[in-house]
Amino acid sequence: MTLAYRLLVSDIDGTIANRAKEIADVNRRAVSLYRQSGGQFTLATGRSYAEAKRFINLLNPDLPVILCNGAVLYDPSSDRLTPIAVLQRDVAADVLKQLTGLRLNIDIFVYTSDAVYATQVGPLAQAGMDSEDFHLEIIESFDLLAEVPWIKFVVVADHEEMKQLHAWSKTVTHDVEFVQSSDHYFEVLPPNISKGAALARIAEERGIPSRQIATIGDHLNDLSMLRMAGLSAAVANAHPHVLQTADIVVPSNDEGGVAYLIHQHLLKDMKIQTQAAR
């Protein structure tokens, strides 16, 4: 029996990982069963490789993992990281100048291919860090990174400052992408970079039609991959726009939403076919 959806792509934080930033056994077992049934699985995250490594090792994805919201791919079969795009240095410098000129109480993280840098870490950023995975280097000035390619910025802001960041982003004339990836994370990415664009690249290389892809996520940075999939799911704890966009809503990330998607939607047709053949 063949699966209607032969590839499942899941976001990590807020989706397959629970509030404790762990993957529950129910989700892990469901992913394993889906793969045993002929499906392929991978992850799509805003995390860097270092931040995502333990999840990658636990779930052992079949296809390249989408990192940094689509700016980097990691191929488990070759253990190779491939940057898809980087920010132009003059553009990055000007965007950074504009951000600091806003005089907001924000923290800025600069992601490179192998490290994350900041000049300060405030309480809000500190509270959101996953100390087990997040290896941050504090530097005096981002000018010290002059020769290092920048993958993206992550700006940490509270609710009111987030509104101001969205308003500011509409005034920026540089060719960059902006996306809010969590309640407090606002990202600046190279042009034409998104989870959806990276997934389309993988699907084309592997000959997988979009109609045979299922995706699941929880926040605005997941919208691009949800919109291109044959079946899109939002966990119940998702951002309102994600809940409105997704084809189906499943239980929250603390209630095994990914496992529910697999058992009730991805494998359900296969079970019916098997029963009918008996």
PDB file of C-alpha atoms in Angstrom:
ATOM      1  CA  MET A   1       0.000   0.000   0.000  1.00  0.00           C
ATOM      2  CA  THR A   2       1.329   3.450  -0.890  1.00  0.00           C
ATOM      3  CA  LEU A   3       1.088   6.558   1.227  1.00  0.00           C
ATOM      4  CA  ALA A   4      -0.845   9.543  -0.077  1.00  0.00           C
ATOM      5  CA  TYR A   5       1.748  11.752   1.605  1.00  0.00           C
ATOM      6  CA  ARG A   6       5.210  10.277   1.181  1.00  0.00           C
ATOM      7  CA  LEU A   7       7.120  13.093   2.924  1.00  0.00           C
ATOM      8  CA  LEU A   8       6.419  14.654   6.313  1.00  0.00           C
ATOM      9  CA  VAL A   9       8.228  17.854   7.293  1.00  0.00           C
ATOM     10  CA  SER A  10       7.934  19.089  10.867  1.00  0.00           C
ATOM     11  CA  ASP A  11       8.993  22.267  12.613  1.00  0.00           C
ATOM     12  CA  ILE A  12      10.830  21.696  15.909  1.00  0.00           C
ATOM     13  CA  ASP A  13      10.077  24.341  18.560  1.00  0.00           C
ATOM     14  CA  GLY A  14       6.431  24.573  19.481  1.00  0.00           C
ATOM     15  CA  THR A  15       5.566  21.674  17.175  1.00  0.00           C
ATOM     16  CA  ILE A  16       7.335  18.314  17.532  1.00  0.00           C
ATOM     17  CA  ALA A  17       9.155  19.514  20.671  1.00  0.00           C
ATOM     18  CA  ASN A  18       7.125  20.206  23.806  1.00  0.00           C
ATOM     19  CA  ARG A  19       7.450  23.139  26.184  1.00  0.00           C
ATOM     20  CA  ALA A  20      10.365  21.400  27.886  1.00  0.00           C
ATOM     21  CA  LYS A  21      12.103  21.371  24.469  1.00  0.00           C
ATOM     22  CA  GLU A  22      12.004  17.588  24.378  1.00  0.00           C
ATOM     23  CA  ILE A  23      10.438  15.206  21.874  1.00  0.00           C
ATOM     24  CA  ALA A  24       7.886  12.981  23.579  1.00  0.00           C
ATOM     25  CA  ASP A  25       8.070   9.236  22.988  1.00  0.00           C
ATOM     26  CA  VAL A  26       4.628   9.301  21.366  1.00  0.00           C
ATOM     27  CA  ASN A  27       5.941  11.588  18.613  1.00  0.00           C
ATOM     28  CA  ARG A  28       9.192   9.687  18.209  1.00  0.00           C
ATOM     29  CA  ARG A  29       7.394   6.344  17.889  1.00  0.00           C
ATOM     30  CA  ALA A  30       4.886   7.773  15.409  1.00  0.00           C
ATOM     31  CA  VAL A  31       7.674   9.139  13.191  1.00  0.00           C
ATOM     32  CA  SER A  32       9.363   5.743  13.304  1.00  0.00           C
ATOM     33  CA  LEU A  33       6.122   3.990  12.324  1.00  0.00           C
ATOM     34  CA  TYR A  34       5.542   6.452   9.485  1.00  0.00           C
ATOM     35  CA  ARG A  35       9.006   5.723   8.117  1.00  0.00           C
ATOM     36  CA  GLN A  36       8.520   1.968   8.495  1.00  0.00           C
ATOM     37  CA  SER A  37       5.323   2.375   6.466  1.00  0.00           C
ATOM     38  CA  GLY A  38       7.248   3.874   3.563  1.00  0.00           C
ATOM     39  CA  GLY A  39       7.207   7.564   4.427  1.00  0.00           C
ATOM     40  CA  GLN A  40      10.168   9.908   4.537  1.00  0.00           C
ATOM     41  CA  PHE A  41      10.692  12.450   7.289  1.00  0.00           C
ATOM     42  CA  THR A  42      12.710  15.576   7.891  1.00  0.00           C
ATOM     43  CA  LEU A  43      12.786  18.733  10.004  1.00  0.00           C
ATOM     44  CA  ALA A  44      12.516  22.432   9.160  1.00  0.00           C
ATOM     45  CA  THR A  45      13.628  24.883  11.821  1.00  0.00           C
ATOM     46  CA  GLY A  46      14.947  28.341  12.496  1.00  0.00           C
ATOM     47  CA  ARG A  47      17.680  26.759  14.575  1.00  0.00           C
ATOM     48  CA  SER A  48      21.281  26.465  13.464  1.00  0.00           C
ATOM     49  CA  TYR A  49      22.868  23.024  13.106  1.00  0.00           C
ATOM     50  CA  ALA A  50      24.416  23.196  16.580  1.00  0.00           C
ATOM     51  CA  GLU A  51      21.015  24.038  18.091  1.00  0.00           C
ATOM     52  CA  ALA A  52      19.192  21.333  16.123  1.00  0.00           C
ATOM     53  CA  LYS A  53      21.807  18.579  16.368  1.00  0.00           C
ATOM     54  CA  ARG A  54      20.292  16.626  19.257  1.00  0.00           C
ATOM     55  CA  PHE A  55      16.879  16.531  17.537  1.00  0.00           C
ATOM     56  CA  ILE A  56      18.500  15.433  14.279  1.00  0.00           C
ATOM     57  CA  ASN A  57      20.366  12.651  16.067  1.00  0.00           C
ATOM     58  CA  LEU A  58      17.206  11.520  17.860  1.00  0.00           C
ATOM     59  CA  LEU A  59      14.932  11.442  14.802  1.00  0.00           C
ATOM     60  CA  ASN A  60      17.491  10.495  12.125  1.00  0.00           C
ATOM     61  CA  PRO A  61      15.816  12.328   9.192  1.00  0.00           C
ATOM     62  CA  ASP A  62      15.801  10.724   5.739  1.00  0.00           C
ATOM     63  CA  LEU A  63      16.217  13.936   3.742  1.00  0.00           C
ATOM     64  CA  PRO A  64      18.172  17.178   4.207  1.00  0.00           C
ATOM     65  CA  VAL A  65      17.188  19.190   7.269  1.00  0.00           C
ATOM     66  CA  ILE A  66      16.118  22.792   6.685  1.00  0.00           C
ATOM     67  CA  LEU A  67      18.032  25.049   9.085  1.00  0.00           C
ATOM     68  CA  CYS A  68      18.062  28.797   9.789  1.00  0.00           C
ATOM     69  CA  ASN A  69      14.587  29.105   8.239  1.00  0.00           C
ATOM     70  CA  GLY A  70      15.833  27.875   4.881  1.00  0.00           C
ATOM     71  CA  ALA A  71      19.220  29.584   4.639  1.00  0.00           C
ATOM     72  CA  VAL A  72      21.135  26.362   5.359  1.00  0.00           C
ATOM     73  CA  LEU A  73      20.598  22.678   4.558  1.00  0.00           C
ATOM     74  CA  TYR A  74      22.121  19.762   6.459  1.00  0.00           C
ATOM     75  CA  ASP A  75      22.333  16.399   4.690  1.00  0.00           C
ATOM     76  CA  PRO A  76      22.489  13.554   7.249  1.00  0.00           C
ATOM     77  CA  SER A  77      23.652  11.067   4.610  1.00  0.00           C
ATOM     78  CA  SER A  78      26.850  13.023   3.943  1.00  0.00           C
ATOM     79  CA  ASP A  79      27.078  14.928   7.253  1.00  0.00           C
ATOM     80  CA  ARG A  80      27.386  18.107   5.200  1.00  0.00           C
ATOM     81  CA  LEU A  81      26.146  21.651   5.798  1.00  0.00           C
ATOM     82  CA  THR A  82      25.281  23.694   2.708  1.00  0.00           C
ATOM     83  CA  PRO A  83      24.572  27.431   3.051  1.00  0.00           C
ATOM     84  CA  ILE A  84      21.928  28.374   0.488  1.00  0.00           C
ATOM     85  CA  ALA A  85      22.433  32.118   0.837  1.00  0.00           C
ATOM     86  CA  VAL A  86      24.087  34.712   3.060  1.00  0.00           C
ATOM     87  CA  LEU A  87      23.360  38.362   3.728  1.00  0.00           C
ATOM     88  CA  GLN A  88      25.359  40.826   1.614  1.00  0.00           C
ATOM     89  CA  ARG A  89      27.752  42.475   4.013  1.00  0.00           C
ATOM     90  CA  ASP A  90      26.951  46.089   3.117  1.00  0.00           C
ATOM     91  CA  VAL A  91      23.227  45.326   3.325  1.00  0.00           C
ATOM     92  CA  ALA A  92      23.644  43.532   6.651  1.00  0.00           C
ATOM     93  CA  ALA A  93      25.664  46.427   8.065  1.00  0.00           C
ATOM     94  CA  ASP A  94      23.038  48.986   7.082  1.00  0.00           C
ATOM     95  CA  VAL A  95      20.138  46.888   8.391  1.00  0.00           C
ATOM     96  CA  LEU A  96      22.019  46.455  11.666  1.00  0.00           C
ATOM     97  CA  LYS A  97      22.627  50.216  11.828  1.00  0.00           C
ATOM     98  CA  GLN A  98      18.921  50.847  11.301  1.00  0.00           C
ATOM     99  CA  LEU A  99      17.983  48.327  13.984  1.00  0.00           C
ATOM    100  CA  THR A 100      20.269  49.872  16.579  1.00  0.00           C
ATOM    101  CA  GLY A 101      19.043  53.316  15.549  1.00  0.00           C
ATOM    102  CA  LEU A 102      15.491  52.374  16.543  1.00  0.00           C
ATOM    103  CA  ARG A 103      16.655  52.615  20.174  1.00  0.00           C
ATOM    104  CA  LEU A 104      14.474  49.726  21.259  1.00  0.00           C
ATOM    105  CA  ASN A 105      15.223  47.460  24.194  1.00  0.00           C
ATOM    106  CA  ILE A 106      16.147  44.527  21.974  1.00  0.00           C
ATOM    107  CA  ASP A 107      18.893  41.938  21.691  1.00  0.00           C
ATOM    108  CA  ILE A 108      20.397  41.026  18.332  1.00  0.00           C
ATOM    109  CA  PHE A 109      21.943  37.641  17.513  1.00  0.00           C
ATOM    110  CA  VAL A 110      24.023  37.225  14.365  1.00  0.00           C
ATOM    111  CA  TYR A 111      24.105  33.703  12.939  1.00  0.00           C
ATOM    112  CA  THR A 112      27.121  32.615  10.902  1.00  0.00           C
ATOM    113  CA  SER A 113      27.653  29.173   9.401  1.00  0.00           C
ATOM    114  CA  ASP A 114      29.234  27.805  12.570  1.00  0.00           C
ATOM    115  CA  ALA A 115      28.429  30.119  15.489  1.00  0.00           C
ATOM    116  CA  VAL A 116      26.012  32.658  16.965  1.00  0.00           C
ATOM    117  CA  TYR A 117      27.210  36.032  18.217  1.00  0.00           C
ATOM    118  CA  ALA A 118      25.753  38.834  20.339  1.00  0.00           C
ATOM    119  CA  THR A 119      27.000  41.956  22.059  1.00  0.00           C
ATOM    120  CA  GLN A 120      24.594  41.577  24.996  1.00  0.00           C
ATOM    121  CA  VAL A 121      21.926  39.225  26.311  1.00  0.00           C
ATOM    122  CA  GLY A 122      18.955  40.685  28.160  1.00  0.00           C
ATOM    123  CA  PRO A 123      16.496  38.866  30.442  1.00  0.00           C
ATOM    124  CA  LEU A 124      13.969  38.113  27.681  1.00  0.00           C
ATOM    125  CA  ALA A 125      16.616  36.568  25.428  1.00  0.00           C
ATOM    126  CA  GLN A 126      18.151  34.687  28.328  1.00  0.00           C
ATOM    127  CA  ALA A 127      14.777  33.210  29.302  1.00  0.00           C
ATOM    128  CA  GLY A 128      14.241  31.866  25.798  1.00  0.00           C
ATOM    129  CA  MET A 129      17.621  30.227  25.388  1.00  0.00           C
ATOM    130  CA  ASP A 130      17.941  26.468  25.266  1.00  0.00           C
ATOM    131  CA  SER A 131      21.119  26.185  27.313  1.00  0.00           C
ATOM    132  CA  GLU A 132      21.666  22.589  26.182  1.00  0.00           C
ATOM    133  CA  ASP A 133      21.862  23.538  22.513  1.00  0.00           C
ATOM    134  CA  PHE A 134      22.521  27.260  22.264  1.00  0.00           C
ATOM    135  CA  HIS A 135      26.219  28.120  22.201  1.00  0.00           C
ATOM    136  CA  LEU A 136      26.490  31.899  22.126  1.00  0.00           C
ATOM    137  CA  GLU A 137      29.681  33.941  21.794  1.00  0.00           C
ATOM    138  CA  ILE A 138      29.619  37.422  23.312  1.00  0.00           C
ATOM    139  CA  ILE A 139      31.696  39.985  21.428  1.00  0.00           C
ATOM    140  CA  GLU A 140      32.325  43.707  21.943  1.00  0.00           C
ATOM    141  CA  SER A 141      31.114  44.716  18.489  1.00  0.00           C
ATOM    142  CA  PHE A 142      29.681  43.075  15.388  1.00  0.00           C
ATOM    143  CA  ASP A 143      32.429  44.886  13.470  1.00  0.00           C
ATOM    144  CA  LEU A 144      34.712  42.081  14.682  1.00  0.00           C
ATOM    145  CA  LEU A 145      32.824  39.748  12.300  1.00  0.00           C
ATOM    146  CA  ALA A 146      33.804  41.736   9.207  1.00  0.00           C
ATOM    147  CA  GLU A 147      35.182  38.757   7.291  1.00  0.00           C
ATOM    148  CA  VAL A 148      32.594  36.186   8.376  1.00  0.00           C
ATOM    149  CA  PRO A 149      29.521  35.493   6.163  1.00  0.00           C
ATOM    150  CA  TRP A 150      26.316  36.311   8.023  1.00  0.00           C
ATOM    151  CA  ILE A 151      23.446  33.864   7.565  1.00  0.00           C
ATOM    152  CA  LYS A 152      20.757  35.830   9.406  1.00  0.00           C
ATOM    153  CA  PHE A 153      19.889  38.123  12.328  1.00  0.00           C
ATOM    154  CA  VAL A 154      17.543  37.182  15.128  1.00  0.00           C
ATOM    155  CA  VAL A 155      16.096  40.127  17.036  1.00  0.00           C
ATOM    156  CA  VAL A 156      14.607  39.364  20.461  1.00  0.00           C
ATOM    157  CA  ALA A 157      11.820  41.750  21.419  1.00  0.00           C
ATOM    158  CA  ASP A 158       8.768  41.973  23.658  1.00  0.00           C
ATOM    159  CA  HIS A 159       5.229  42.292  22.322  1.00  0.00           C
ATOM    160  CA  GLU A 160       5.169  46.076  21.902  1.00  0.00           C
ATOM    161  CA  GLU A 161       8.648  46.227  20.406  1.00  0.00           C
ATOM    162  CA  MET A 162       7.682  43.437  18.011  1.00  0.00           C
ATOM    163  CA  LYS A 163       4.945  45.670  16.614  1.00  0.00           C
ATOM    164  CA  GLN A 164       7.540  48.380  16.028  1.00  0.00           C
ATOM    165  CA  LEU A 165       9.866  45.920  14.295  1.00  0.00           C
ATOM    166  CA  HIS A 166       7.093  44.882  11.907  1.00  0.00           C
ATOM    167  CA  ALA A 167       6.345  48.540  11.168  1.00  0.00           C
ATOM    168  CA  TRP A 168      10.048  49.298  10.638  1.00  0.00           C
ATOM    169  CA  SER A 169      10.477  46.310   8.303  1.00  0.00           C
ATOM    170  CA  LYS A 170       7.926  47.822   5.918  1.00  0.00           C
ATOM    171  CA  THR A 171      10.202  50.867   5.493  1.00  0.00           C
ATOM    172  CA  VAL A 172      13.360  48.891   4.653  1.00  0.00           C
ATOM    173  CA  THR A 173      14.322  49.135   0.994  1.00  0.00           C
ATOM    174  CA  HIS A 174      17.024  46.461   1.018  1.00  0.00           C
ATOM    175  CA  ASP A 175      16.320  43.113  -0.632  1.00  0.00           C
ATOM    176  CA  VAL A 176      15.984  40.969   2.499  1.00  0.00           C
ATOM    177  CA  GLU A 177      13.305  38.768   4.045  1.00  0.00           C
ATOM    178  CA  PHE A 178      11.645  39.444   7.393  1.00  0.00           C
ATOM    179  CA  VAL A 179       9.787  36.817   9.387  1.00  0.00           C
ATOM    180  CA  GLN A 180       8.559  36.450  12.946  1.00  0.00           C
ATOM    181  CA  SER A 181       9.595  32.972  14.041  1.00  0.00           C
ATOM    182  CA  SER A 182       8.209  32.966  17.597  1.00  0.00           C
ATOM    183  CA  ASP A 183       6.395  35.307  19.955  1.00  0.00           C
ATOM    184  CA  HIS A 184       9.654  37.137  20.705  1.00  0.00           C
ATOM    185  CA  TYR A 185      11.916  36.351  17.720  1.00  0.00           C
ATOM    186  CA  PHE A 186      12.012  38.533  14.605  1.00  0.00           C
ATOM    187  CA  GLU A 187      14.412  37.451  11.864  1.00  0.00           C
ATOM    188  CA  VAL A 188      16.252  39.105   8.992  1.00  0.00           C
ATOM    189  CA  LEU A 189      17.134  36.656   6.209  1.00  0.00           C
ATOM    190  CA  PRO A 190      18.731  36.789   2.752  1.00  0.00           C
ATOM    191  CA  PRO A 191      16.334  37.465  -0.143  1.00  0.00           C
ATOM    192  CA  ASN A 192      14.045  34.652  -1.302  1.00  0.00           C
ATOM    193  CA  ILE A 193      14.915  32.504   1.717  1.00  0.00           C
ATOM    194  CA  SER A 194      12.189  30.643   3.590  1.00  0.00           C
ATOM    195  CA  LYS A 195      11.332  27.172   4.792  1.00  0.00           C
ATOM    196  CA  GLY A 196       8.966  26.820   1.837  1.00  0.00           C
ATOM    197  CA  ALA A 197      11.627  27.734  -0.734  1.00  0.00           C
ATOM    198  CA  ALA A 198      14.080  25.270   0.817  1.00  0.00           C
ATOM    199  CA  LEU A 199      11.439  22.535   0.873  1.00  0.00           C
ATOM    200  CA  ALA A 200      10.599  23.179  -2.788  1.00  0.00           C
ATOM    201  CA  ARG A 201      14.283  22.758  -3.611  1.00  0.00           C
ATOM    202  CA  ILE A 202      14.494  19.441  -1.756  1.00  0.00           C
ATOM    203  CA  ALA A 203      11.244  18.178  -3.282  1.00  0.00           C
ATOM    204  CA  GLU A 204      12.406  19.001  -6.804  1.00  0.00           C
ATOM    205  CA  GLU A 205      15.773  17.310  -6.287  1.00  0.00           C
ATOM    206  CA  ARG A 206      14.092  14.177  -4.903  1.00  0.00           C
ATOM    207  CA  GLY A 207      11.201  14.115  -7.387  1.00  0.00           C
ATOM    208  CA  ILE A 208       8.482  14.488  -4.756  1.00  0.00           C
ATOM    209  CA  PRO A 209       5.352  16.345  -5.941  1.00  0.00           C
ATOM    210  CA  SER A 210       4.079  18.980  -3.520  1.00  0.00           C
ATOM    211  CA  ARG A 211       0.719  17.180  -3.350  1.00  0.00           C
ATOM    212  CA  GLN A 212       2.520  14.249  -1.688  1.00  0.00           C
ATOM    213  CA  ILE A 213       4.079  16.396   1.042  1.00  0.00           C
ATOM    214  CA  ALA A 214       2.619  16.962   4.518  1.00  0.00           C
ATOM    215  CA  THR A 215       3.895  19.753   6.735  1.00  0.00           C
ATOM    216  CA  ILE A 216       3.231  20.790  10.326  1.00  0.00           C
ATOM    217  CA  GLY A 217       4.179  23.923  12.223  1.00  0.00           C
ATOM    218  CA  ASP A 218       3.190  26.548  14.743  1.00  0.00           C
ATOM    219  CA  HIS A 219       4.448  30.011  13.812  1.00  0.00           C
ATOM    220  CA  LEU A 220       4.683  32.560  11.015  1.00  0.00           C
ATOM    221  CA  ASN A 221       7.993  31.243   9.684  1.00  0.00           C
ATOM    222  CA  ASP A 222       6.179  27.958   8.927  1.00  0.00           C
ATOM    223  CA  LEU A 223       3.567  29.543   6.657  1.00  0.00           C
ATOM    224  CA  SER A 224       5.640  29.238   3.477  1.00  0.00           C
ATOM    225  CA  MET A 225       6.049  25.483   3.833  1.00  0.00           C
ATOM    226  CA  LEU A 226       2.454  24.975   4.950  1.00  0.00           C
ATOM    227  CA  ARG A 227       1.186  26.760   1.837  1.00  0.00           C
ATOM    228  CA  MET A 228       3.172  24.596  -0.593  1.00  0.00           C
ATOM    229  CA  ALA A 229       2.197  21.219   0.895  1.00  0.00           C
ATOM    230  CA  GLY A 230      -0.515  18.831  -0.187  1.00  0.00           C
ATOM    231  CA  LEU A 231      -1.593  18.588   3.465  1.00  0.00           C
ATOM    232  CA  SER A 232      -0.749  21.231   6.046  1.00  0.00           C
ATOM    233  CA  ALA A 233      -1.304  20.953   9.782  1.00  0.00           C
ATOM    234  CA  ALA A 234      -1.090  23.377  12.688  1.00  0.00           C
ATOM    235  CA  VAL A 235      -0.694  22.340  16.295  1.00  0.00           C
ATOM    236  CA  ALA A 236      -3.420  23.739  18.557  1.00  0.00           C
ATOM    237  CA  ASN A 237      -0.943  26.114  20.224  1.00  0.00           C
ATOM    238  CA  ALA A 238      -0.068  27.734  16.875  1.00  0.00           C
ATOM    239  CA  HIS A 239      -0.189  31.411  15.982  1.00  0.00           C
ATOM    240  CA  PRO A 240      -3.700  32.477  14.840  1.00  0.00           C
ATOM    241  CA  HIS A 241      -2.555  33.054  11.233  1.00  0.00           C
ATOM    242  CA  VAL A 242      -1.107  29.543  11.129  1.00  0.00           C
ATOM    243  CA  LEU A 243      -4.335  28.079  12.498  1.00  0.00           C
ATOM    244  CA  GLN A 244      -6.250  29.885   9.751  1.00  0.00           C
ATOM    245  CA  THR A 245      -3.854  28.794   6.974  1.00  0.00           C
ATOM    246  CA  ALA A 246      -3.473  25.098   7.800  1.00  0.00           C
ATOM    247  CA  ASP A 247      -5.762  22.463   6.298  1.00  0.00           C
ATOM    248  CA  ILE A 248      -6.181  20.769   9.669  1.00  0.00           C
ATOM    249  CA  VAL A 249      -5.549  21.532  13.339  1.00  0.00           C
ATOM    250  CA  VAL A 250      -4.137  18.799  15.567  1.00  0.00           C
ATOM    251  CA  PRO A 251      -3.516  18.652  19.323  1.00  0.00           C
ATOM    252  CA  SER A 252      -0.847  20.914  20.804  1.00  0.00           C
ATOM    253  CA  ASN A 253       2.883  20.268  20.950  1.00  0.00           C
ATOM    254  CA  ASP A 254       2.408  19.116  24.559  1.00  0.00           C
ATOM    255  CA  GLU A 255      -0.295  16.650  23.501  1.00  0.00           C
ATOM    256  CA  GLY A 256       1.456  14.722  20.730  1.00  0.00           C
ATOM    257  CA  GLY A 257       0.178  16.744  17.803  1.00  0.00           C
ATOM    258  CA  VAL A 258       2.673  15.253  15.348  1.00  0.00           C
ATOM    259  CA  ALA A 259       1.745  11.718  16.400  1.00  0.00           C
ATOM    260  CA  TYR A 260      -1.938  12.582  15.938  1.00  0.00           C
ATOM    261  CA  LEU A 261      -1.247  13.857  12.424  1.00  0.00           C
ATOM    262  CA  ILE A 262       0.598  10.673  11.530  1.00  0.00           C
ATOM    263  CA  HIS A 263      -1.922   8.204  12.975  1.00  0.00           C
ATOM    264  CA  GLN A 264      -5.147  10.008  12.089  1.00  0.00           C
ATOM    265  CA  HIS A 265      -4.238  11.431   8.692  1.00  0.00           C
ATOM    266  CA  LEU A 266      -1.014  10.143   7.144  1.00  0.00           C
ATOM    267  CA  LEU A 267      -1.452   6.453   7.989  1.00  0.00           C
ATOM    268  CA  LYS A 268      -5.247   6.350   8.205  1.00  0.00           C
ATOM    269  CA  ASP A 269      -5.801   5.743   4.477  1.00  0.00           C
ATOM    270  CA  MET A 270      -3.215   2.987   4.519  1.00  0.00           C
ATOM    271  CA  LYS A 271      -5.019   1.264   7.397  1.00  0.00           C
ATOM    272  CA  ILE A 272      -8.327   1.473   5.515  1.00  0.00           C
ATOM    273  CA  GLN A 273      -6.746   0.044   2.383  1.00  0.00           C
ATOM    274  CA  THR A 274      -5.191  -2.792   4.366  1.00  0.00           C
ATOM    275  CA  GLN A 275      -8.469  -3.644   6.056  1.00  0.00           C
ATOM    276  CA  ALA A 276     -10.338  -3.562   2.722  1.00  0.00           C
ATOM    277  CA  ALA A 277      -7.816  -5.950   1.179  1.00  0.00           C
ATOM    278  CA  ARG A 278      -8.371  -8.581   3.855  1.00  0.00           C
TER     279      ARG A 278
END
